[in-house]
Amino acid sequence: MSTNRQFKLKQRPVGMVKREDFEFAKADVPEPGDGEFLVRIAYLSLDPAMRGWMNEGKSYVPPVGLGEVMRAGAVGEIVKSNHPKFAVGEHVVGMFGVQDYAVSNGKGVTRVDPKLAPLPVYLGTLGMPGMTAYFGLLEIGKAKAGDTVVVSGAAGAVGQVVGQIAKIKGCRVVGIAGGADKCRYVVDELGFDACIDYKNEDVKKGLKQHCPQGVNVYFDNVGGEILDIVLTQLAMHARIVICGAISQYNNTTPVKGPSNYMSLLVNRATMAGMVVFDWADRYGEAAREMGGWLQSGKLKTREDVVEGLETFPETLLKLFKGENTGKLVLKV
Amino acid sequence: MSTNRQFKLKQRPVGMVKREDFEFAKADVPEPGDGEFLVRIAYLSLDPAMRGWMNEGKSYVPPVGLGEVMRAGAVGEIVKSNHPKFAVGEHVVGMFGVQDYAVSNGKGVTRVDPKLAPLPVYLGTLGMPGMTAYFGLLEIGKAKAGDTVVVSGAAGAVGQVVGQIAKIKGCRVVGIAGGADKCRYVVDELGFDACIDYKNEDVKKGLKQHCPQGVNVYFDNVGGEILDIVLTQLAMHARIVICGAISQYNNTTPVKGPSNYMSLLVNRATMAGMVVFDWADRYGEAAREMGGWLQSGKLKTREDVVEGLETFPETLLKLFKGENTGKLVLKV
């Protein structure tokens, strides 16, 4: 415990993220001041949204500044504390950044219990991705029993939870994922009704087959061509939840807008964006309900754990290449 | 009263509508059967939506069949009747088609009073365009006092009403229209707060200037580039009403999807389609309220009346060239 390895943003990536976009630095482990504590990070959350945080310009959060430690959610253990409410030995989740150690004043930090669930689950199903799935599907998508719900990125951190909550709520669930393994995972292990392998199947044909009454709720994690195809298969009064657009994040050309958006008119449908932070005051409620489902086995969760902080840039790329199944986590 | 001139759809237009897409036929004036009446059409409604009705494929109404009289809303006088509820001399509005005379069984037909408003107004502000404006702005756009409302096609049949209702409801209203004359019309005569002339001004700069707090409601009649620009200027929780996309109706290339749709996520905004027919059971309520505003001078209306049934194909083109100010009507 003497050096703190850190990935700092060196330049704004153009297209796909590269190792050269970061500086891999070594600093001293910082000392917590009054009202602060020191966290030894155990696992880092790798999320598609991180790509957007590296870009300049207005978004739902400010961009990461050049020279700053790359922003990331993480879970770890408190190893020193001058904070009255956080004690050494406690485990906490927060935006601690891509590094070994972080100092925090406790703002935006949540205490978690490693006896209730393994630490990586607090970055996935019981963390931001799970919250995103829960509020996006139920509050924005207004999914209800009998609906046909389609989710893209179905085997990803958010998608796997969306589909399972939809099943719990009595929906028919069709996933869209890349590759036969991911499709098998969501159907055989998670209980989705069907999954379309967009790398090897005709997505439109698959939707027609598996959603004969049309799509009531589409939870979109990918954007691009798949969003455009789903638009052609909407049921009346369909709801589209815009959660992400991973297919477009590394574009060097303009984002592909949905050409078929006039289907919103034909079908009196709605497309709405969401940012999970808006639901922060209800995270507890969702975590309790999802924790119950996890305990009872109604909700399953998978994390894709890669070891080694030093692999950060390459491991992050797994997301954009679609190589992860379940929540991608970096073990520090 | 011996011949019935009719425009029949001869072929499905490719790109801009042409006279050759229609057959200009002469038929005998039909005789109404039992429970039917004969209408002598006085004015035809020319609407952007007619372009879509000429295309093959699923939409919110079936396409016009080849060889069928072109579908159009119209207002006229009953000249023969075998219908117990409609009498000779009454004036009625309905989907009577592009012709001199139509037989109807009364389904979807509304009686109107030429003493309360000139007949063309029943095709515009007190007709479908007015209903579209009313329900689109208030029910889908949920415009409320203090909102900044932007409407494209501002000097058109729908846009002129949207902006005025928004003013009545206490909103700040910014129009987007093509040409200085139209902009002057909506600002000086209708009381919009501002209007951006997209043919001669930078729309983004105009929006920044006139909507310093961002756009709360965007009522979109045009689609294409303008929709994409407005997306960059949304306020948080903005509502976009997708009413039409006139800029795209004559495309021979795919529709331009809104590249900036991820602004829906950043701003937790919603884009929703509407079709006015869904509100049919509340037309009466809207007509009474708008009739009151017309009488009191709060709501003004302009119709662009062109004479001569025989000019139908060329007159329809005025819509797509943006040559009409106010509701475009063909006097038969």
PDB file of N, CA and C in Angstrom, chain B residues 270-322:
ATOM      1  N   THR B 270     -39.327  13.580 -24.487  1.00  0.00           N
ATOM      2  CA  THR B 270     -40.234  12.611 -25.089  1.00  0.00           C
ATOM      3  C   THR B 270     -40.610  13.063 -26.488  1.00  0.00           C
ATOM      4  N   MET B 271     -40.658  12.094 -27.395  1.00  0.00           N
ATOM      5  CA  MET B 271     -41.103  12.360 -28.756  1.00  0.00           C
ATOM      6  C   MET B 271     -42.300  11.449 -29.014  1.00  0.00           C
ATOM      7  N   ALA B 272     -43.430  12.030 -29.317  1.00  0.00           N
ATOM      8  CA  ALA B 272     -44.626  11.203 -29.455  1.00  0.00           C
ATOM      9  C   ALA B 272     -45.368  11.532 -30.737  1.00  0.00           C
ATOM     10  N   GLY B 273     -45.868  10.488 -31.383  1.00  0.00           N
ATOM     11  CA  GLY B 273     -46.636  10.674 -32.604  1.00  0.00           C
ATOM     12  C   GLY B 273     -48.108  10.860 -32.301  1.00  0.00           C
ATOM     13  N   MET B 274     -48.808  11.531 -33.210  1.00  0.00           N
ATOM     14  CA  MET B 274     -50.249  11.678 -33.016  1.00  0.00           C
ATOM     15  C   MET B 274     -50.989  11.571 -34.340  1.00  0.00           C
ATOM     16  N   VAL B 275     -52.197  11.080 -34.265  1.00  0.00           N
ATOM     17  CA  VAL B 275     -53.109  11.062 -35.404  1.00  0.00           C
ATOM     18  C   VAL B 275     -54.424  11.609 -34.880  1.00  0.00           C
ATOM     19  N   VAL B 276     -54.920  12.636 -35.555  1.00  0.00           N
ATOM     20  CA  VAL B 276     -56.040  13.400 -34.991  1.00  0.00           C
ATOM     21  C   VAL B 276     -57.300  12.552 -34.833  1.00  0.00           C
ATOM     22  N   PHE B 277     -57.479  11.549 -35.673  1.00  0.00           N
ATOM     23  CA  PHE B 277     -58.701  10.735 -35.623  1.00  0.00           C
ATOM     24  C   PHE B 277     -58.938  10.127 -34.234  1.00  0.00           C
ATOM     25  N   ASP B 278     -57.855   9.911 -33.500  1.00  0.00           N
ATOM     26  CA  ASP B 278     -58.004   9.312 -32.164  1.00  0.00           C
ATOM     27  C   ASP B 278     -58.829  10.181 -31.224  1.00  0.00           C
ATOM     28  N   TRP B 279     -58.968  11.463 -31.573  1.00  0.00           N
ATOM     29  CA  TRP B 279     -59.638  12.398 -30.671  1.00  0.00           C
ATOM     30  C   TRP B 279     -61.055  12.716 -31.146  1.00  0.00           C
ATOM     31  N   ALA B 280     -61.560  11.903 -32.065  1.00  0.00           N
ATOM     32  CA  ALA B 280     -62.856  12.202 -32.694  1.00  0.00           C
ATOM     33  C   ALA B 280     -63.971  12.428 -31.676  1.00  0.00           C
ATOM     34  N   ASP B 281     -63.935  11.678 -30.580  1.00  0.00           N
ATOM     35  CA  ASP B 281     -65.045  11.839 -29.627  1.00  0.00           C
ATOM     36  C   ASP B 281     -64.935  13.147 -28.838  1.00  0.00           C
ATOM     37  N   ARG B 282     -63.847  13.885 -29.047  1.00  0.00           N
ATOM     38  CA  ARG B 282     -63.731  15.178 -28.359  1.00  0.00           C
ATOM     39  C   ARG B 282     -63.671  16.360 -29.340  1.00  0.00           C
ATOM     40  N   TYR B 283     -63.926  16.090 -30.642  1.00  0.00           N
ATOM     41  CA  TYR B 283     -63.915  17.189 -31.621  1.00  0.00           C
ATOM     42  C   TYR B 283     -64.911  18.279 -31.223  1.00  0.00           C
ATOM     43  N   GLY B 284     -66.073  17.861 -30.740  1.00  0.00           N
ATOM     44  CA  GLY B 284     -67.133  18.825 -30.412  1.00  0.00           C
ATOM     45  C   GLY B 284     -66.664  19.819 -29.364  1.00  0.00           C
ATOM     46  N   GLU B 285     -66.068  19.287 -28.340  1.00  0.00           N
ATOM     47  CA  GLU B 285     -65.522  20.098 -27.240  1.00  0.00           C
ATOM     48  C   GLU B 285     -64.500  21.127 -27.775  1.00  0.00           C
ATOM     49  N   ALA B 286     -63.579  20.632 -28.623  1.00  0.00           N
ATOM     50  CA  ALA B 286     -62.545  21.514 -29.169  1.00  0.00           C
ATOM     51  C   ALA B 286     -63.168  22.562 -30.097  1.00  0.00           C
ATOM     52  N   ALA B 287     -64.124  22.130 -30.913  1.00  0.00           N
ATOM     53  CA  ALA B 287     -64.745  23.050 -31.871  1.00  0.00           C
ATOM     54  C   ALA B 287     -65.482  24.158 -31.132  1.00  0.00           C
ATOM     55  N   ARG B 288     -66.147  23.797 -30.030  1.00  0.00           N
ATOM     56  CA  ARG B 288     -66.855  24.821 -29.254  1.00  0.00           C
ATOM     57  C   ARG B 288     -65.864  25.828 -28.672  1.00  0.00           C
ATOM     58  N   GLU B 289     -64.764  25.327 -28.117  1.00  0.00           N
ATOM     59  CA  GLU B 289     -63.810  26.253 -27.518  1.00  0.00           C
ATOM     60  C   GLU B 289     -63.150  27.124 -28.595  1.00  0.00           C
ATOM     61  N   MET B 290     -62.769  26.499 -29.691  1.00  0.00           N
ATOM     62  CA  MET B 290     -62.097  27.273 -30.749  1.00  0.00           C
ATOM     63  C   MET B 290     -63.083  28.215 -31.437  1.00  0.00           C
ATOM     64  N   GLY B 291     -64.339  27.778 -31.580  1.00  0.00           N
ATOM     65  CA  GLY B 291     -65.373  28.651 -32.141  1.00  0.00           C
ATOM     66  C   GLY B 291     -65.512  29.918 -31.298  1.00  0.00           C
ATOM     67  N   GLY B 292     -65.481  29.734 -29.998  1.00  0.00           N
ATOM     68  CA  GLY B 292     -65.558  30.874 -29.082  1.00  0.00           C
ATOM     69  C   GLY B 292     -64.382  31.826 -29.271  1.00  0.00           C
ATOM     70  N   TRP B 293     -63.199  31.264 -29.388  1.00  0.00           N
ATOM     71  CA  TRP B 293     -62.013  32.108 -29.597  1.00  0.00           C
ATOM     72  C   TRP B 293     -62.089  32.856 -30.930  1.00  0.00           C
ATOM     73  N   LEU B 294     -62.628  32.168 -31.959  1.00  0.00           N
ATOM     74  CA  LEU B 294     -62.775  32.816 -33.268  1.00  0.00           C
ATOM     75  C   LEU B 294     -63.732  34.005 -33.159  1.00  0.00           C
ATOM     76  N   GLN B 295     -64.860  33.769 -32.507  1.00  0.00           N
ATOM     77  CA  GLN B 295     -65.882  34.821 -32.361  1.00  0.00           C
ATOM     78  C   GLN B 295     -65.321  36.022 -31.596  1.00  0.00           C
ATOM     79  N   SER B 296     -64.545  35.739 -30.573  1.00  0.00           N
ATOM     80  CA  SER B 296     -64.047  36.827 -29.728  1.00  0.00           C
ATOM     81  C   SER B 296     -62.794  37.476 -30.330  1.00  0.00           C
ATOM     82  N   GLY B 297     -62.314  36.941 -31.430  1.00  0.00           N
ATOM     83  CA  GLY B 297     -61.144  37.531 -32.086  1.00  0.00           C
ATOM     84  C   GLY B 297     -59.816  37.094 -31.501  1.00  0.00           C
ATOM     85  N   LYS B 298     -59.835  36.173 -30.521  1.00  0.00           N
ATOM     86  CA  LYS B 298     -58.589  35.679 -29.946  1.00  0.00           C
ATOM     87  C   LYS B 298     -57.835  34.779 -30.914  1.00  0.00           C
ATOM     88  N   LEU B 299     -58.607  34.157 -31.780  1.00  0.00           N
ATOM     89  CA  LEU B 299     -58.025  33.204 -32.733  1.00  0.00           C
ATOM     90  C   LEU B 299     -58.354  33.708 -34.131  1.00  0.00           C
ATOM     91  N   LYS B 300     -57.291  33.882 -34.927  1.00  0.00           N
ATOM     92  CA  LYS B 300     -57.506  34.323 -36.304  1.00  0.00           C
ATOM     93  C   LYS B 300     -57.226  33.155 -37.233  1.00  0.00           C
ATOM     94  N   THR B 301     -57.758  33.251 -38.421  1.00  0.00           N
ATOM     95  CA  THR B 301     -57.581  32.128 -39.336  1.00  0.00           C
ATOM     96  C   THR B 301     -57.450  32.657 -40.751  1.00  0.00           C
ATOM     97  N   ARG B 302     -56.585  32.032 -41.499  1.00  0.00           N
ATOM     98  CA  ARG B 302     -56.432  32.435 -42.890  1.00  0.00           C
ATOM     99  C   ARG B 302     -56.514  31.190 -43.763  1.00  0.00           C
ATOM    100  N   GLU B 303     -57.225  31.313 -44.862  1.00  0.00           N
ATOM    101  CA  GLU B 303     -57.280  30.236 -45.830  1.00  0.00           C
ATOM    102  C   GLU B 303     -56.699  30.751 -47.144  1.00  0.00           C
ATOM    103  N   ASP B 304     -55.990  29.882 -47.811  1.00  0.00           N
ATOM    104  CA  ASP B 304     -55.386  30.206 -49.093  1.00  0.00           C
ATOM    105  C   ASP B 304     -56.242  29.488 -50.130  1.00  0.00           C
ATOM    106  N   VAL B 305     -57.165  30.225 -50.744  1.00  0.00           N
ATOM    107  CA  VAL B 305     -58.167  29.595 -51.610  1.00  0.00           C
ATOM    108  C   VAL B 305     -57.755  29.704 -53.077  1.00  0.00           C
ATOM    109  N   VAL B 306     -57.640  28.573 -53.731  1.00  0.00           N
ATOM    110  CA  VAL B 306     -57.324  28.532 -55.160  1.00  0.00           C
ATOM    111  C   VAL B 306     -58.561  28.032 -55.884  1.00  0.00           C
ATOM    112  N   GLU B 307     -58.844  28.599 -57.053  1.00  0.00           N
ATOM    113  CA  GLU B 307     -60.069  28.210 -57.756  1.00  0.00           C
ATOM    114  C   GLU B 307     -59.806  27.177 -58.840  1.00  0.00           C
ATOM    115  N   GLY B 308     -60.751  26.266 -58.982  1.00  0.00           N
ATOM    116  CA  GLY B 308     -60.735  25.368 -60.141  1.00  0.00           C
ATOM    117  C   GLY B 308     -60.320  23.955 -59.817  1.00  0.00           C
ATOM    118  N   LEU B 309     -61.307  23.052 -59.761  1.00  0.00           N
ATOM    119  CA  LEU B 309     -61.031  21.634 -59.507  1.00  0.00           C
ATOM    120  C   LEU B 309     -59.939  21.113 -60.432  1.00  0.00           C
ATOM    121  N   GLU B 310     -59.950  21.604 -61.677  1.00  0.00           N
ATOM    122  CA  GLU B 310     -59.030  21.084 -62.695  1.00  0.00           C
ATOM    123  C   GLU B 310     -57.568  21.377 -62.359  1.00  0.00           C
ATOM    124  N   THR B 311     -57.316  22.320 -61.450  1.00  0.00           N
ATOM    125  CA  THR B 311     -55.919  22.648 -61.088  1.00  0.00           C
ATOM    126  C   THR B 311     -55.391  21.757 -59.954  1.00  0.00           C
ATOM    127  N   PHE B 312     -56.162  20.752 -59.551  1.00  0.00           N
ATOM    128  CA  PHE B 312     -55.821  20.001 -58.345  1.00  0.00           C
ATOM    129  C   PHE B 312     -54.349  19.575 -58.239  1.00  0.00           C
ATOM    130  N   PRO B 313     -53.767  18.920 -59.247  1.00  0.00           N
ATOM    131  CA  PRO B 313     -52.384  18.438 -59.028  1.00  0.00           C
ATOM    132  C   PRO B 313     -51.406  19.578 -58.790  1.00  0.00           C
ATOM    133  N   GLU B 314     -51.524  20.640 -59.546  1.00  0.00           N
ATOM    134  CA  GLU B 314     -50.597  21.758 -59.398  1.00  0.00           C
ATOM    135  C   GLU B 314     -50.845  22.511 -58.097  1.00  0.00           C
ATOM    136  N   THR B 315     -52.118  22.625 -57.715  1.00  0.00           N
ATOM    137  CA  THR B 315     -52.424  23.342 -56.477  1.00  0.00           C
ATOM    138  C   THR B 315     -51.899  22.560 -55.269  1.00  0.00           C
ATOM    139  N   LEU B 316     -52.031  21.245 -55.315  1.00  0.00           N
ATOM    140  CA  LEU B 316     -51.509  20.417 -54.221  1.00  0.00           C
ATOM    141  C   LEU B 316     -50.013  20.652 -54.025  1.00  0.00           C
ATOM    142  N   LEU B 317     -49.310  20.852 -55.144  1.00  0.00           N
ATOM    143  CA  LEU B 317     -47.861  21.058 -55.074  1.00  0.00           C
ATOM    144  C   LEU B 317     -47.476  22.305 -54.288  1.00  0.00           C
ATOM    145  N   LYS B 318     -48.396  23.263 -54.231  1.00  0.00           N
ATOM    146  CA  LYS B 318     -48.093  24.481 -53.452  1.00  0.00           C
ATOM    147  C   LYS B 318     -47.689  24.128 -52.020  1.00  0.00           C
ATOM    148  N   LEU B 319     -48.320  23.072 -51.481  1.00  0.00           N
ATOM    149  CA  LEU B 319     -47.991  22.652 -50.107  1.00  0.00           C
ATOM    150  C   LEU B 319     -46.529  22.261 -49.992  1.00  0.00           C
ATOM    151  N   PHE B 320     -46.083  21.472 -50.962  1.00  0.00           N
ATOM    152  CA  PHE B 320     -44.747  20.887 -50.848  1.00  0.00           C
ATOM    153  C   PHE B 320     -43.666  21.886 -51.246  1.00  0.00           C
ATOM    154  N   LYS B 321     -44.093  22.910 -51.973  1.00  0.00           N
ATOM    155  CA  LYS B 321     -43.164  23.992 -52.300  1.00  0.00           C
ATOM    156  C   LYS B 321     -43.225  25.098 -51.240  1.00  0.00           C
ATOM    157  N   GLY B 322     -44.119  24.934 -50.279  1.00  0.00           N
ATOM    158  CA  GLY B 322     -44.233  25.937 -49.216  1.00  0.00           C
ATOM    159  C   GLY B 322     -44.802  27.247 -49.725  1.00  0.00           C
TER     160      GLY B 322
END
